[in-house]
Coordinates of C-alpha atoms in Angstrom, one line a residue:
M233 CA -0.1 -0.1 0.2
T234 CA 1.5 3.7 -0.8
S235 CA 0.8 5.8 2.0
V236 CA 0.9 9.9 1.7
D237 CA -0.2 13.0 2.9
V238 CA -2.3 14.0 0.2
A239 CA -3.5 11.8 -3.3
V240 CA -4.8 13.8 -5.8
V241 CA -7.2 12.1 -7.8
G242 CA -6.9 13.1 -11.6
A243 CA -3.9 14.1 -13.5
G244 CA -5.5 16.4 -15.9
I245 CA -4.6 19.9 -16.0
V246 CA -5.9 20.9 -13.0
G247 CA -5.2 17.4 -10.8
S248 CA -1.3 18.2 -11.9
A249 CA -1.5 21.5 -11.2
I250 CA -2.6 20.8 -7.4
A251 CA -0.2 18.1 -7.1
R252 CA 2.6 20.4 -8.5
D253 CA 1.8 23.1 -5.7
L254 CA 1.8 20.5 -2.9
A255 CA 4.9 18.8 -3.8
A256 CA 6.5 21.8 -3.8
S257 CA 5.9 21.8 0.3
H258 CA 7.4 19.0 2.7
L259 CA 4.1 16.9 2.1
S260 CA 4.0 13.7 0.7
V261 CA 1.8 13.7 -2.8
A262 CA 0.5 10.9 -4.8
L263 CA -1.1 11.7 -8.4
V264 CA -3.7 9.2 -9.0
E265 CA -4.6 8.5 -12.5
A266 CA -6.8 6.0 -13.8
R267 CA -5.4 6.1 -17.3
D268 CA -1.8 5.2 -18.8
D269 CA -0.8 8.8 -19.3
V270 CA -1.5 12.2 -17.9
G271 CA -3.9 14.4 -19.9
D272 CA -5.6 11.5 -21.7
G273 CA -8.8 12.7 -20.6
T274 CA -11.1 15.5 -20.9
S275 CA -7.8 17.5 -21.2
K276 CA -6.1 16.5 -24.1
A277 CA -9.2 17.7 -26.3
N278 CA -9.6 21.0 -24.8
T279 CA -10.2 24.0 -27.7
A280 CA -6.8 25.1 -26.3
I281 CA -7.3 29.1 -25.6
L282 CA -5.9 31.1 -23.1
H283 CA -8.8 32.7 -21.6
T284 CA -8.8 36.3 -20.4
G285 CA -12.2 35.5 -18.7
F286 CA -14.0 38.4 -20.0
D287 CA -17.3 36.6 -20.4
A288 CA -17.3 34.7 -17.1
R289 CA -20.1 35.5 -14.6
P290 CA -19.1 38.5 -12.7
G291 CA -18.1 37.4 -8.7
S292 CA -18.2 33.5 -9.9
L293 CA -15.2 31.7 -8.5
E294 CA -14.4 30.5 -12.2
S295 CA -14.3 34.4 -13.1
R296 CA -11.8 34.9 -10.4
L297 CA -9.8 31.9 -11.1
V298 CA -9.7 32.4 -15.1
A299 CA -8.4 35.7 -14.6
R300 CA -5.7 34.8 -12.1
G301 CA -5.1 31.5 -13.7
C302 CA -4.4 33.3 -17.3
R303 CA -1.6 35.5 -15.6
L304 CA -0.2 32.7 -14.1
L305 CA 0.0 30.4 -17.1
R306 CA 1.3 33.2 -18.7
E307 CA 4.2 33.3 -16.9
Y308 CA 4.9 29.5 -16.3
A309 CA 4.5 29.3 -20.3
A310 CA 7.6 31.7 -20.6
R311 CA 9.6 29.8 -17.8
T312 CA 9.0 26.3 -19.4
G313 CA 8.4 26.9 -23.4
I314 CA 4.9 25.9 -23.4
P315 CA 3.8 27.5 -26.7
V316 CA 1.5 30.5 -26.6
E317 CA 0.4 32.9 -29.3
R318 CA -1.5 36.1 -28.4
T319 CA -3.7 36.1 -31.7
G320 CA -6.5 38.2 -30.0
A321 CA -10.4 37.1 -30.6
L322 CA -13.0 38.9 -32.3
L323 CA -16.5 38.1 -31.0
V324 CA -18.9 38.5 -34.2
A325 CA -22.7 39.6 -34.2
W326 CA -24.6 38.3 -36.9
T327 CA -28.2 39.5 -35.6
D328 CA -29.5 42.9 -34.5
E329 CA -30.5 40.7 -31.3
E330 CA -26.4 40.1 -31.0
V331 CA -25.2 43.7 -31.8
A332 CA -27.7 44.4 -28.7
A333 CA -25.8 42.5 -26.6
L334 CA -22.2 43.1 -27.3
P335 CA -22.6 46.6 -25.0
G336 CA -23.5 44.2 -22.1
L337 CA -20.6 41.6 -22.8
R338 CA -18.3 45.0 -22.7
A339 CA -19.5 45.6 -19.7
K340 CA -19.2 42.1 -18.1
A341 CA -16.0 42.1 -19.3
E342 CA -14.9 45.4 -17.2
A343 CA -16.7 43.7 -14.2
N344 CA -14.5 40.9 -14.3
G345 CA -11.5 43.4 -14.5
Y346 CA -10.5 43.0 -18.4
T347 CA -11.1 46.6 -19.9
A348 CA -9.4 46.3 -23.5
C349 CA -12.5 45.1 -25.5
R350 CA -14.1 47.6 -28.0
Q351 CA -16.8 47.4 -30.1
V352 CA -16.4 47.6 -33.5
T353 CA -18.0 48.1 -37.1
A354 CA -18.7 45.4 -39.6
E355 CA -16.0 47.2 -42.0
E356 CA -13.5 47.1 -38.9
V357 CA -14.5 43.1 -38.3
Y358 CA -13.9 42.7 -42.2
A359 CA -10.6 44.3 -41.8
T360 CA -9.5 42.3 -39.5
V361 CA -11.0 38.7 -40.8
P362 CA -11.2 39.0 -44.2
H363 CA -12.5 35.6 -45.4
L364 CA -15.6 35.9 -42.7
G365 CA -18.8 34.6 -44.4
P366 CA -21.2 37.5 -45.3
G367 CA -23.6 39.4 -43.1
A368 CA -21.4 40.0 -40.0
L369 CA -23.3 43.5 -38.6
A370 CA -20.6 44.5 -35.7
G371 CA -18.0 42.9 -33.3
L372 CA -16.0 43.0 -30.2
T373 CA -12.6 42.9 -29.7
V374 CA -10.7 40.8 -27.1
P375 CA -6.8 41.5 -27.6
D376 CA -5.4 39.6 -25.2
E377 CA -7.2 36.1 -25.7
S378 CA -4.4 33.4 -26.8
I379 CA -4.0 30.2 -28.5
I380 CA -2.0 27.7 -26.5
C381 CA -0.8 24.1 -26.4
T382 CA -2.6 22.3 -24.0
W383 CA -0.9 18.9 -24.2
T384 CA 2.1 20.5 -23.1
T385 CA 0.7 22.5 -20.3
N386 CA -0.4 19.4 -18.9
L387 CA 2.8 17.6 -19.7
A388 CA 4.8 20.4 -18.0
L389 CA 2.8 20.5 -14.6
A390 CA 2.7 17.1 -14.3
T391 CA 6.5 16.5 -14.8
D392 CA 7.3 19.5 -12.5
A393 CA 4.9 17.5 -9.7
V394 CA 6.9 14.5 -10.3
R395 CA 10.1 16.2 -10.3
R396 CA 9.2 17.9 -6.9
G397 CA 8.7 14.4 -5.7
A398 CA 5.2 13.5 -6.2
A399 CA 4.6 10.0 -7.1
L400 CA 2.9 9.7 -10.3
L401 CA 0.6 6.3 -10.0
L402 CA -0.9 5.8 -13.9
G403 CA -3.4 3.2 -14.7
H404 CA -4.7 3.4 -11.0
R405 CA -8.5 3.6 -11.4
V406 CA -10.2 4.2 -8.0
T407 CA -12.9 1.2 -7.6
S408 CA -13.7 2.2 -4.1
V409 CA -13.0 4.0 -1.2
R410 CA -12.4 3.1 2.8
L411 CA -13.5 6.1 5.1
P412 CA -11.1 6.7 7.9
A413 CA -11.8 3.9 10.6
T414 CA -10.5 6.7 13.3
P415 CA -10.7 10.7 13.3
A416 CA -7.1 10.1 12.8
G417 CA -7.2 7.7 10.2
P418 CA -6.3 7.7 6.5
T419 CA -8.7 7.5 3.7
V420 CA -7.8 4.2 1.4
L421 CA -8.3 4.5 -2.1
V422 CA -8.9 1.1 -3.8
T423 CA -7.5 1.2 -7.0
D424 CA -7.2 -1.8 -9.8
R425 CA -3.2 -1.7 -8.9
G426 CA -3.3 -1.4 -5.3
E427 CA -4.2 0.7 -2.4
V428 CA -3.5 4.2 -1.6
A429 CA -3.5 5.5 2.0
A430 CA -4.0 9.2 2.3
R431 CA -4.8 11.7 5.2
W432 CA -6.1 14.0 2.7
V433 CA -7.7 13.2 -0.7
V434 CA -8.2 15.9 -3.5
N435 CA -10.9 15.0 -6.0
A436 CA -10.2 16.4 -9.5
A437 CA -11.1 13.5 -11.6
G438 CA -13.2 15.5 -14.0
L439 CA -15.7 13.1 -15.7
G440 CA -15.6 10.7 -12.6
A441 CA -15.6 13.4 -9.9
D442 CA -19.2 12.9 -8.8
H443 CA -18.8 9.2 -8.7
L444 CA -15.8 9.7 -6.6
D445 CA -17.6 12.3 -4.6
R446 CA -20.2 9.5 -3.7
M447 CA -17.7 6.8 -2.8
L448 CA -16.5 9.5 -0.4
G449 CA -19.7 10.2 1.5
H450 CA -21.6 13.2 -0.6
D451 CA -24.2 13.3 -3.0
R452 CA -24.5 16.5 -4.7
F453 CA -24.0 16.5 -8.4
T454 CA -24.0 14.7 -11.6
V455 CA -21.4 15.1 -14.2
T456 CA -23.1 15.0 -17.6
P457 CA -20.5 14.5 -20.3
R458 CA -21.0 17.1 -23.0
R459 CA -19.3 16.1 -26.4
G460 CA -17.5 18.3 -28.6
E461 CA -16.7 17.6 -31.9
L462 CA -13.9 19.6 -34.0
L463 CA -12.8 19.5 -37.6
V464 CA -8.8 20.7 -37.7
F465 CA -7.8 22.0 -41.2
D466 CA -4.8 22.1 -43.3
K467 CA -1.7 24.5 -42.3
L468 CA -2.7 26.1 -45.6
A469 CA -5.9 27.2 -44.3
R470 CA -4.0 29.6 -41.5
P471 CA -4.3 32.5 -43.1
L472 CA -7.8 32.8 -43.5
A473 CA -8.0 33.0 -39.4
P474 CA -5.3 35.6 -38.3
T475 CA -7.6 35.5 -34.9
I476 CA -10.1 33.5 -32.7
V477 CA -13.3 34.1 -34.3
L478 CA -16.0 33.8 -31.8
P479 CA -20.0 33.9 -31.8
V480 CA -22.0 35.8 -29.3
P481 CA -22.1 33.1 -26.4
S482 CA -25.2 31.9 -25.2
S483 CA -26.4 29.8 -22.2
R484 CA -24.8 26.7 -23.7
G485 CA -21.6 28.1 -23.8
K486 CA -19.0 29.9 -26.6
G487 CA -20.9 27.9 -29.2
V488 CA -18.6 26.8 -32.8
L489 CA -15.8 29.0 -33.1
V490 CA -12.9 29.5 -35.9
S491 CA -9.6 29.1 -34.1
P492 CA -5.9 29.0 -35.2
T493 CA -3.7 26.4 -33.4
V494 CA -0.3 26.9 -32.3
Y495 CA 0.8 24.0 -34.7
G496 CA -0.3 26.2 -37.6
N497 CA -3.7 24.5 -38.4
V498 CA -7.0 25.9 -38.3
M499 CA -9.7 24.3 -36.1
L500 CA -13.5 24.4 -36.4
G501 CA -15.9 23.6 -33.3
P502 CA -16.9 22.4 -31.1
T503 CA -20.3 20.8 -31.1
A504 CA -22.1 20.4 -27.9
E505 CA -24.0 17.0 -27.1
D506 CA -25.1 15.9 -24.0
L507 CA -24.6 12.2 -23.5
T508 CA -24.7 9.7 -20.5
D509 CA -21.5 7.4 -22.1
R510 CA -18.7 8.8 -20.4
S511 CA -16.2 7.2 -23.0
A512 CA -17.9 8.4 -26.2
T513 CA -15.5 10.0 -27.7
G514 CA -15.7 9.1 -31.1
T515 CA -17.1 11.6 -33.8
S516 CA -20.4 11.4 -35.6
E517 CA -21.7 12.4 -39.4
E518 CA -24.2 14.5 -37.5
G519 CA -21.0 16.4 -36.0
F520 CA -19.6 16.6 -39.1
A521 CA -22.6 17.8 -40.9
F522 CA -23.1 20.4 -38.2
L523 CA -19.6 21.8 -38.7
Q524 CA -19.9 22.2 -42.1
G525 CA -23.1 24.1 -41.8
W526 CA -21.7 26.5 -39.5
G527 CA -18.2 26.8 -41.3
R528 CA -20.2 27.7 -44.6
R529 CA -21.7 30.5 -42.5
L530 CA -18.7 31.8 -40.4
M531 CA -16.3 31.3 -43.1
P532 CA -16.7 29.5 -46.3
A533 CA -13.4 30.0 -47.8
L534 CA -12.6 27.7 -45.0
L535 CA -14.6 24.6 -46.1
D536 CA -12.5 24.2 -49.4
E537 CA -9.4 23.9 -47.4
E538 CA -8.6 20.2 -46.4
V539 CA -9.6 18.7 -43.2
T540 CA -6.8 16.7 -41.9
A541 CA -8.2 15.4 -38.5
A542 CA -11.4 15.3 -36.6
Y543 CA -11.6 14.5 -33.1
A544 CA -14.0 14.9 -30.3
G545 CA -13.8 15.6 -26.5
L546 CA -15.9 15.2 -23.4
R547 CA -16.7 18.2 -21.1
A548 CA -17.7 17.8 -17.6
A549 CA -20.9 19.3 -17.5
T550 CA -22.7 19.8 -14.7
D551 CA -26.0 21.5 -13.3
S552 CA -23.8 24.2 -11.6
D553 CA -22.7 27.5 -13.3
D554 CA -19.7 27.5 -11.2
Y555 CA -16.9 25.6 -10.2
L556 CA -17.5 23.6 -7.8
V557 CA -14.7 23.7 -5.0
D558 CA -15.6 22.4 -1.4
L559 CA -13.4 21.4 1.5
D560 CA -14.9 18.9 3.9
V561 CA -12.6 19.5 6.9
D562 CA -13.9 16.3 8.9
R563 CA -13.5 14.0 5.8
R564 CA -10.2 15.9 4.8
Y565 CA -11.6 16.0 1.6
V566 CA -11.4 18.6 -1.3
L567 CA -13.7 18.4 -4.5
V568 CA -12.6 20.1 -7.4
G569 CA -15.6 19.3 -9.5
G570 CA -17.4 20.9 -12.9
I571 CA -14.4 22.4 -14.1
R572 CA -15.4 23.3 -17.6
S573 CA -13.1 23.8 -20.5
T574 CA -11.7 27.0 -19.1
G575 CA -9.6 24.7 -16.8
L576 CA -7.1 24.8 -18.9
T577 CA -6.5 28.5 -18.0
A578 CA -7.7 28.3 -14.6
G579 CA -5.8 25.0 -13.6
M580 CA -2.6 27.0 -12.0
A581 CA -5.2 29.5 -10.0
V582 CA -7.6 26.5 -9.2
A583 CA -4.0 24.7 -7.4
E584 CA -3.4 28.1 -5.5
H585 CA -7.3 28.3 -4.1
V586 CA -7.1 24.7 -3.0
C587 CA -3.7 24.8 -1.5
G588 CA -5.3 27.6 0.6
L589 CA -8.3 25.8 1.7
L590 CA -6.0 23.2 2.8
A591 CA -3.6 25.6 4.6
D592 CA -6.7 27.2 6.4
A593 CA -7.8 23.8 7.4
G594 CA -4.3 23.3 8.9
L595 CA -2.4 21.3 6.4
A596 CA 1.2 22.1 6.8
L597 CA 2.2 23.4 3.7
E598 CA 5.4 25.0 4.5
P599 CA 7.6 25.9 1.0
R600 CA 10.6 23.4 0.4
P601 CA 13.7 25.7 -0.3
D602 CA 15.4 23.4 -2.6
L603 CA 12.9 23.2 -5.4
P604 CA 14.0 22.1 -8.9
E605 CA 13.8 24.3 -11.7
P606 CA 10.4 24.0 -14.0
P607 CA 11.0 21.6 -16.7
R608 CA 12.1 23.3 -19.9
M609 CA 9.3 21.5 -22.6
P610 CA 9.9 20.3 -26.3
Q611 CA 9.1 23.1 -28.9
L612 CA 5.9 22.0 -30.5
G613 CA 4.7 25.7 -31.9
E614 CA 5.1 26.8 -35.1
A615 CA 5.9 30.6 -34.0
G616 CA 8.9 29.3 -32.4
P617 CA 12.4 27.6 -34.1
R618 CA 11.8 24.0 -34.0
P619 CA 14.5 21.3 -33.8
Y620 CA 15.2 20.8 -37.9
Q621 CA 15.4 24.2 -37.8
E622 CA 18.5 24.8 -35.5
A623 CA 21.8 24.4 -37.1
D624 CA 23.8 24.2 -34.2
R625 CA 21.7 22.2 -32.2
I626 CA 21.7 19.5 -35.7
A627 CA 25.8 20.1 -35.5
S628 CA 25.9 18.8 -31.9
D629 CA 23.4 16.0 -32.4
P630 CA 22.6 14.8 -35.8
A631 CA 19.2 13.0 -34.3
Y632 CA 17.5 16.5 -34.6
G633 CA 18.0 16.7 -38.4
R634 CA 16.6 13.4 -39.1
I635 CA 13.2 13.8 -40.0
V636 CA 10.8 11.2 -39.4
C637 CA 7.3 12.8 -39.6
F638 CA 7.7 15.2 -42.6
C639 CA 4.4 16.6 -42.3
E640 CA 4.9 18.0 -38.6
R641 CA 8.7 17.8 -39.0
V642 CA 9.4 15.8 -36.2
T643 CA 13.0 14.4 -36.0
A644 CA 14.2 11.2 -34.3
G645 CA 16.0 13.7 -31.5
E646 CA 12.6 14.8 -30.2
I647 CA 10.9 11.1 -30.5
R648 CA 14.2 9.8 -28.4
D649 CA 13.8 12.9 -25.9
A650 CA 10.3 11.9 -25.2
C651 CA 10.9 8.3 -24.6
V652 CA 13.7 9.1 -22.1
S653 CA 11.8 12.4 -20.3
T654 CA 10.4 12.2 -16.9
I655 CA 7.0 10.8 -18.1
P656 CA 7.3 9.1 -21.2
P657 CA 4.3 8.3 -23.6
A658 CA 2.4 5.0 -22.8
D659 CA 1.6 4.6 -26.5
S660 CA 1.4 6.3 -30.1
D661 CA -1.0 8.6 -29.0
G662 CA 1.0 9.9 -26.2
L663 CA 3.8 10.4 -28.5
R664 CA 1.7 12.8 -30.8
R665 CA 1.1 14.5 -27.6
R666 CA 4.6 15.1 -26.8
T667 CA 5.8 15.6 -30.5
R668 CA 3.5 15.9 -33.1
A669 CA 4.6 12.9 -34.7
M670 CA 1.7 11.4 -37.0
N671 CA -0.1 14.6 -36.4
G672 CA 0.0 16.2 -39.8
R673 CA -2.0 15.5 -43.1
C674 CA -1.1 12.2 -43.6
Q675 CA -2.2 11.1 -39.8
G676 CA 0.8 8.8 -39.8
F677 CA 0.1 6.9 -43.1
Y678 CA 3.7 7.5 -44.2
C679 CA 5.6 7.7 -41.1
G680 CA 3.5 5.6 -38.6
A681 CA 5.7 2.5 -38.8
H682 CA 9.0 4.1 -38.3
V683 CA 7.4 6.4 -35.5
R684 CA 5.8 3.4 -33.7
A685 CA 9.3 1.2 -34.3
L686 CA 10.9 4.0 -32.5
L687 CA 8.6 4.2 -29.5
A688 CA 8.9 0.6 -29.2
S689 CA 12.8 1.0 -29.0
G690 CA 12.7 3.5 -26.3
G691 CA 13.7 5.9 -29.2
V692 CA 16.8 4.4 -30.0
E693 CA 17.3 4.2 -33.9
A694 CA 18.5 1.1 -35.3
S695 CA 21.2 2.4 -37.1
S696 CA 22.6 3.5 -33.9

């Protein structure tokens, strides 16, 4: 049995950020994840936008943590090399009702402390996004919205947690819980790969957070998996989308957007479909048709470009319109549930908030003086130099000059580095998220066998 001071369940962005912060103290920490990789649940299929929080409900916990998290993540990205591009966003109003809503959205942004929004005319909208479909009436600019690599964010936080001493327990699905037998006794998480005894438990289990909450003696919310399907267009489409194009938000969310990605593609989506199956991450003909319809309206020229990938993710929707963060002192338990897609932005602030709750409850969180430096992450973004472009790097290590995946220009050196990293990939999908290998227009048709052989050999090339 593994025994720790704090067990954090869920190694998505929020759970990894919490484990990282806790591991900065003298506490022993376990990061418990049901899947075989970090960020393999809701976090991997995020729309990858670093939000300012301009449209959150003023006064909500989400509003406060998104605004704070945006600042923290920008600083952390600069230190670790997480790709970020400040593209800005443009909300486009297509109807008179949506035009009438724009001043209210600007006022909401200012109530959230964000004062840079500006209402613009239809002419200014088309000057910013010339390929937008006809009929736009006005817009609202959000200059500080950005695109970011959600995969690298999750991996950086989890890597940092592990290097600080947190035990990463992958493939440990919690199947039941034994509550403390005595007031001072540990809570025992029974997993399918052994038991974890913890003085405190933090539930950041995403889609499974309600199930774990019930195991821990509560019955206060239900997670509804909300599927979001997205289409990824070829890099040739990138000039069409110089900024994030958003619809005026509705009660069901931010709607279908057109967004550039840090990998040089353009993304259209997501859909929003409430399901009961928490594993239904497949795409559908209906979703494809729905997005094509929206694409023709938003940006007809985009539909002339090639779709290189389609994927779907599940958001952990709840009945609450705010994050569910609650401390149960008697059970020594913290719920971190209902964290929507804004959790990518808010994750580090959620961690800060949770640690504050635990400190107020008496948990000793004295900072360690010997913390390692944050990890320097692989450069996956198109805005910065990639290894195959760095002559000095190739001269010192020729593996960075041997391209394996030609669509994404991924080298043997990067695959080797991923295989020997602090948290190596468990499979080819994990390698995609660490290197972009097989993520291009051929989707691994030409390089797949070579990439999988390198993965199987731990990144060791046959000729070496």
